[in-house]
């Protein structure tokens, strides 16, 4: 039987439509109505924003992870004359990640909550536009195997990984039989980091920074969790592990480079002395448009880079003493197995506890390292083992936060 080549607009499901990445994705789609059509949108609890998105894009499905929120959505859609079907819960998220009328799935749920729907997209053989780095950090091997076995595609949305992908030889695939980096003449990956809002802050002052200060990123407007991760540099640590899976390599081949302007989004260093980079204004619509249109190019709405305006590009070494989360992530990445899932779970609990003002900013690495020390690492070959490690690490981290464990 001949493969059916879809004609007309490409169907897109957006997991996490109401978030920072989701909104940027819809902005790109709105610029190309002949090329893309929104099939499904999902959110956790944000009924109002999701409803407005439904009015603008008339998707076939919406999902609210929260059942109560889903109940509120149905009558509002009917009253507005929309035929959209409302689903709820993780099952609903998995359903819309696998719909046959959606060829592309934007995985933009934050945290471990994105894992099961992203897996469902892989199992259904979709083009996955991967923003949800936590899914890959937790269960890189399982997710990559699912992508391969089901002939899915995986394109990185994280700006650094998208830049690395663009700087690798043409035809490189993250998913299908990825070549060894050495075989392509790659010496190392240079992963850039802005350094976050506290890059130059004295160690003694870090103790008392507030969630508001931590969320005020100098270059990017993002969700709260990733903003705090950028401030602790755990975001870069998670990205080292993410890069290992996407580019079939090991943590020691990845060098973190602080680049405060966030113009060079990452680089690949080759053994002939060449360093290839991707540059652009810090705006996620560039990697989103790149991954959606790949291997073609399309307009994203991002202004052209004005190098005279930028004027200067600086590079520095990271300071792992002031930002211990980066080293914790390297350790978890080198250990492998359930190590990265434990790191991620402890980090999610610690970040939320900091945002809820239950503990200080500098408690974040303390909680994570204590959780890592006290949780047994297993090989992590099945999703069940990963989810069990995630659960146990969350329990441990919560107990540490509430002071029930010293
Ligand atoms: P955000 O907080 O702005 O949005 C998160 C989205 O996930 C929302 O739509 C929310 O409703 C949904 N969500 C949250 N918890 C959920 C749950 N339990 N079940 C179902 N849905 C849930 O986050 P963001 O900044 O858009 O980031 C999303 C992902 O993209 C993260 O993994 C982040 O690391 C990654 N990322 C973001 C950026 C950025 O610029 N914002 C850049 C690179 C990577
Ligand atoms: Mg990034």
PDB file of C-alpha atoms in Angstrom, residues 69-214:
ATOM      1  CA  UNK A  69     -11.529  22.845  34.928  1.00  0.00           C
ATOM      2  CA  UNK A  70     -12.671  20.583  32.066  1.00  0.00           C
ATOM      3  CA  UNK A  71     -16.239  20.674  33.404  1.00  0.00           C
ATOM      4  CA  UNK A  72     -16.215  24.475  33.309  1.00  0.00           C
ATOM      5  CA  UNK A  73     -14.922  24.512  29.740  1.00  0.00           C
ATOM      6  CA  UNK A  74     -17.663  22.497  28.018  1.00  0.00           C
ATOM      7  CA  UNK A  75     -20.612  24.935  28.516  1.00  0.00           C
ATOM      8  CA  UNK A  76     -18.479  27.938  27.606  1.00  0.00           C
ATOM      9  CA  UNK A  77     -17.466  26.398  24.291  1.00  0.00           C
ATOM     10  CA  UNK A  78     -21.081  25.466  23.469  1.00  0.00           C
ATOM     11  CA  UNK A  79     -22.287  28.974  24.312  1.00  0.00           C
ATOM     12  CA  UNK A  80     -19.669  30.354  21.925  1.00  0.00           C
ATOM     13  CA  UNK A  81     -20.901  28.016  19.180  1.00  0.00           C
ATOM     14  CA  UNK A  82     -17.716  25.912  19.104  1.00  0.00           C
ATOM     15  CA  UNK A  83     -17.884  22.183  18.352  1.00  0.00           C
ATOM     16  CA  UNK A  84     -14.645  21.430  20.220  1.00  0.00           C
ATOM     17  CA  UNK A  85     -14.611  18.157  22.175  1.00  0.00           C
ATOM     18  CA  UNK A  86     -13.403  18.507  25.777  1.00  0.00           C
ATOM     19  CA  UNK A  87     -11.302  15.765  27.374  1.00  0.00           C
ATOM     20  CA  UNK A  88      -9.555  15.672  30.740  1.00  0.00           C
ATOM     21  CA  UNK A  89      -6.767  14.030  32.703  1.00  0.00           C
ATOM     22  CA  UNK A  90      -3.618  12.288  31.584  1.00  0.00           C
ATOM     23  CA  UNK A  91      -5.673   9.944  29.367  1.00  0.00           C
ATOM     24  CA  UNK A  92      -7.019  12.954  27.498  1.00  0.00           C
ATOM     25  CA  UNK A  93      -3.499  14.317  27.022  1.00  0.00           C
ATOM     26  CA  UNK A  94      -2.338  10.952  25.663  1.00  0.00           C
ATOM     27  CA  UNK A  95      -5.319  10.773  23.324  1.00  0.00           C
ATOM     28  CA  UNK A  96      -4.651  14.125  21.667  1.00  0.00           C
ATOM     29  CA  UNK A  97      -0.912  13.428  21.443  1.00  0.00           C
ATOM     30  CA  UNK A  98      -1.752  10.420  19.258  1.00  0.00           C
ATOM     31  CA  UNK A  99      -4.594  11.717  17.025  1.00  0.00           C
ATOM     32  CA  UNK A 100      -4.182  10.623  13.425  1.00  0.00           C
ATOM     33  CA  UNK A 101      -5.113  14.090  12.116  1.00  0.00           C
ATOM     34  CA  UNK A 102      -2.141  15.677  13.958  1.00  0.00           C
ATOM     35  CA  UNK A 103       1.213  15.130  12.263  1.00  0.00           C
ATOM     36  CA  UNK A 104       3.131  17.352  14.675  1.00  0.00           C
ATOM     37  CA  UNK A 105       2.987  17.473  18.471  1.00  0.00           C
ATOM     38  CA  UNK A 106       4.460  20.388  20.390  1.00  0.00           C
ATOM     39  CA  UNK A 107       5.540  18.913  23.743  1.00  0.00           C
ATOM     40  CA  UNK A 108       5.468  22.041  25.933  1.00  0.00           C
ATOM     41  CA  UNK A 109       4.085  20.854  29.255  1.00  0.00           C
ATOM     42  CA  UNK A 110       6.453  21.769  32.068  1.00  0.00           C
ATOM     43  CA  UNK A 111       8.071  19.061  34.174  1.00  0.00           C
ATOM     44  CA  UNK A 112       7.485  15.351  34.654  1.00  0.00           C
ATOM     45  CA  UNK A 113       3.774  15.848  33.870  1.00  0.00           C
ATOM     46  CA  UNK A 114       4.775  15.969  30.201  1.00  0.00           C
ATOM     47  CA  UNK A 115       6.362  12.545  30.116  1.00  0.00           C
ATOM     48  CA  UNK A 116       3.350  10.308  29.416  1.00  0.00           C
ATOM     49  CA  UNK A 117       1.800  12.495  26.686  1.00  0.00           C
ATOM     50  CA  UNK A 118       5.217  12.920  25.014  1.00  0.00           C
ATOM     51  CA  UNK A 119       5.654   9.122  25.097  1.00  0.00           C
ATOM     52  CA  UNK A 120       2.216   8.760  23.512  1.00  0.00           C
ATOM     53  CA  UNK A 121       3.286  11.077  20.667  1.00  0.00           C
ATOM     54  CA  UNK A 122       6.427   8.980  20.146  1.00  0.00           C
ATOM     55  CA  UNK A 123       4.452   5.744  20.115  1.00  0.00           C
ATOM     56  CA  UNK A 124       2.082   7.238  17.535  1.00  0.00           C
ATOM     57  CA  UNK A 125       5.035   8.119  15.252  1.00  0.00           C
ATOM     58  CA  UNK A 126       4.570  11.888  15.306  1.00  0.00           C
ATOM     59  CA  UNK A 127       7.009  14.691  14.605  1.00  0.00           C
ATOM     60  CA  UNK A 128       7.701  15.717  18.203  1.00  0.00           C
ATOM     61  CA  UNK A 129       8.708  19.329  18.740  1.00  0.00           C
ATOM     62  CA  UNK A 130      10.410  18.846  22.082  1.00  0.00           C
ATOM     63  CA  UNK A 131      10.412  21.705  24.581  1.00  0.00           C
ATOM     64  CA  UNK A 132       9.617  19.536  27.621  1.00  0.00           C
ATOM     65  CA  UNK A 133      13.259  18.739  28.455  1.00  0.00           C
ATOM     66  CA  UNK A 134      12.291  17.102  31.769  1.00  0.00           C
ATOM     67  CA  UNK A 135      10.711  14.169  29.874  1.00  0.00           C
ATOM     68  CA  UNK A 136      13.978  13.422  28.116  1.00  0.00           C
ATOM     69  CA  UNK A 137      16.047  13.961  31.274  1.00  0.00           C
ATOM     70  CA  UNK A 138      13.906  11.500  33.228  1.00  0.00           C
ATOM     71  CA  UNK A 139      13.649   8.734  30.704  1.00  0.00           C
ATOM     72  CA  UNK A 140      15.986   9.485  27.826  1.00  0.00           C
ATOM     73  CA  UNK A 141      16.595   5.905  26.802  1.00  0.00           C
ATOM     74  CA  UNK A 142      12.944   4.875  26.857  1.00  0.00           C
ATOM     75  CA  UNK A 143      11.771   7.956  24.996  1.00  0.00           C
ATOM     76  CA  UNK A 144      14.517   7.721  22.356  1.00  0.00           C
ATOM     77  CA  UNK A 145      13.786   3.998  21.866  1.00  0.00           C
ATOM     78  CA  UNK A 146      10.071   4.753  21.442  1.00  0.00           C
ATOM     79  CA  UNK A 147      10.886   7.452  18.875  1.00  0.00           C
ATOM     80  CA  UNK A 148      13.101   5.043  16.931  1.00  0.00           C
ATOM     81  CA  UNK A 149      10.815   2.024  17.084  1.00  0.00           C
ATOM     82  CA  UNK A 150       7.798   3.974  15.888  1.00  0.00           C
ATOM     83  CA  UNK A 151       9.599   6.004  13.202  1.00  0.00           C
ATOM     84  CA  UNK A 152       8.705   9.226  14.976  1.00  0.00           C
ATOM     85  CA  UNK A 153      10.747  12.386  14.460  1.00  0.00           C
ATOM     86  CA  UNK A 154      12.310  14.415  17.253  1.00  0.00           C
ATOM     87  CA  UNK A 155      13.227  18.049  16.713  1.00  0.00           C
ATOM     88  CA  UNK A 156      14.639  20.126  19.565  1.00  0.00           C
ATOM     89  CA  UNK A 157      12.854  23.327  20.556  1.00  0.00           C
ATOM     90  CA  UNK A 158      15.147  24.205  23.439  1.00  0.00           C
ATOM     91  CA  UNK A 159      17.088  27.064  21.825  1.00  0.00           C
ATOM     92  CA  UNK A 160      20.532  25.605  22.580  1.00  0.00           C
ATOM     93  CA  UNK A 161      19.689  22.157  21.254  1.00  0.00           C
ATOM     94  CA  UNK A 162      18.015  23.620  18.222  1.00  0.00           C
ATOM     95  CA  UNK A 163      21.216  25.629  17.618  1.00  0.00           C
ATOM     96  CA  UNK A 164      23.366  22.487  17.988  1.00  0.00           C
ATOM     97  CA  UNK A 165      21.088  20.603  15.599  1.00  0.00           C
ATOM     98  CA  UNK A 166      21.454  23.421  13.071  1.00  0.00           C
ATOM     99  CA  UNK A 167      25.252  23.396  13.512  1.00  0.00           C
ATOM    100  CA  UNK A 168      25.616  19.630  12.926  1.00  0.00           C
ATOM    101  CA  UNK A 169      26.080  18.260   9.394  1.00  0.00           C
ATOM    102  CA  UNK A 170      22.946  18.415   7.220  1.00  0.00           C
ATOM    103  CA  UNK A 171      20.819  15.282   7.404  1.00  0.00           C
ATOM    104  CA  UNK A 172      21.692  14.627  11.046  1.00  0.00           C
ATOM    105  CA  UNK A 173      18.766  12.953  12.788  1.00  0.00           C
ATOM    106  CA  UNK A 174      18.358  12.929  16.565  1.00  0.00           C
ATOM    107  CA  UNK A 175      16.168   9.892  16.281  1.00  0.00           C
ATOM    108  CA  UNK A 176      16.992   7.524  13.460  1.00  0.00           C
ATOM    109  CA  UNK A 177      20.386   5.817  13.738  1.00  0.00           C
ATOM    110  CA  UNK A 178      22.167   8.906  15.036  1.00  0.00           C
ATOM    111  CA  UNK A 179      25.809   8.954  13.995  1.00  0.00           C
ATOM    112  CA  UNK A 180      28.639   9.145  16.514  1.00  0.00           C
ATOM    113  CA  UNK A 181      29.722  12.743  16.972  1.00  0.00           C
ATOM    114  CA  UNK A 182      33.391  11.750  16.549  1.00  0.00           C
ATOM    115  CA  UNK A 183      32.602  10.127  13.226  1.00  0.00           C
ATOM    116  CA  UNK A 184      31.356  13.502  12.010  1.00  0.00           C
ATOM    117  CA  UNK A 185      34.546  15.225  13.187  1.00  0.00           C
ATOM    118  CA  UNK A 186      32.881  16.805  16.209  1.00  0.00           C
ATOM    119  CA  UNK A 187      35.258  17.459  19.088  1.00  0.00           C
ATOM    120  CA  UNK A 188      32.793  18.914  21.539  1.00  0.00           C
ATOM    121  CA  UNK A 189      29.518  20.695  21.979  1.00  0.00           C
ATOM    122  CA  UNK A 190      29.661  24.215  23.402  1.00  0.00           C
ATOM    123  CA  UNK A 191      26.399  24.744  25.262  1.00  0.00           C
ATOM    124  CA  UNK A 192      25.816  28.417  25.962  1.00  0.00           C
ATOM    125  CA  UNK A 193      24.111  29.744  29.091  1.00  0.00           C
ATOM    126  CA  UNK A 194      23.081  33.294  29.941  1.00  0.00           C
ATOM    127  CA  UNK A 195      24.111  32.776  33.567  1.00  0.00           C
ATOM    128  CA  UNK A 196      20.653  33.914  34.709  1.00  0.00           C
ATOM    129  CA  UNK A 197      19.726  36.908  36.865  1.00  0.00           C
ATOM    130  CA  UNK A 198      22.340  36.160  39.576  1.00  0.00           C
ATOM    131  CA  UNK A 199      25.359  35.611  37.326  1.00  0.00           C
ATOM    132  CA  UNK A 200      27.438  38.273  39.046  1.00  0.00           C
ATOM    133  CA  UNK A 201      25.802  38.208  42.484  1.00  0.00           C
ATOM    134  CA  UNK A 202      27.979  37.566  45.515  1.00  0.00           C
ATOM    135  CA  UNK A 203      27.543  34.106  47.086  1.00  0.00           C
ATOM    136  CA  UNK A 204      26.524  35.570  50.449  1.00  0.00           C
ATOM    137  CA  UNK A 205      23.585  37.460  48.905  1.00  0.00           C
ATOM    138  CA  UNK A 206      22.149  34.420  47.104  1.00  0.00           C
ATOM    139  CA  UNK A 207      20.708  33.127  50.396  1.00  0.00           C
ATOM    140  CA  UNK A 208      18.117  35.915  50.551  1.00  0.00           C
ATOM    141  CA  UNK A 209      16.984  36.354  46.920  1.00  0.00           C
ATOM    142  CA  UNK A 210      13.203  36.261  46.354  1.00  0.00           C
ATOM    143  CA  UNK A 211      11.148  34.258  43.825  1.00  0.00           C
ATOM    144  CA  UNK A 212      10.342  37.547  42.057  1.00  0.00           C
ATOM    145  CA  UNK A 213      14.061  38.277  41.588  1.00  0.00           C
ATOM    146  CA  UNK A 214      14.730  34.704  40.470  1.00  0.00           C
TER     147      UNK A 214
END
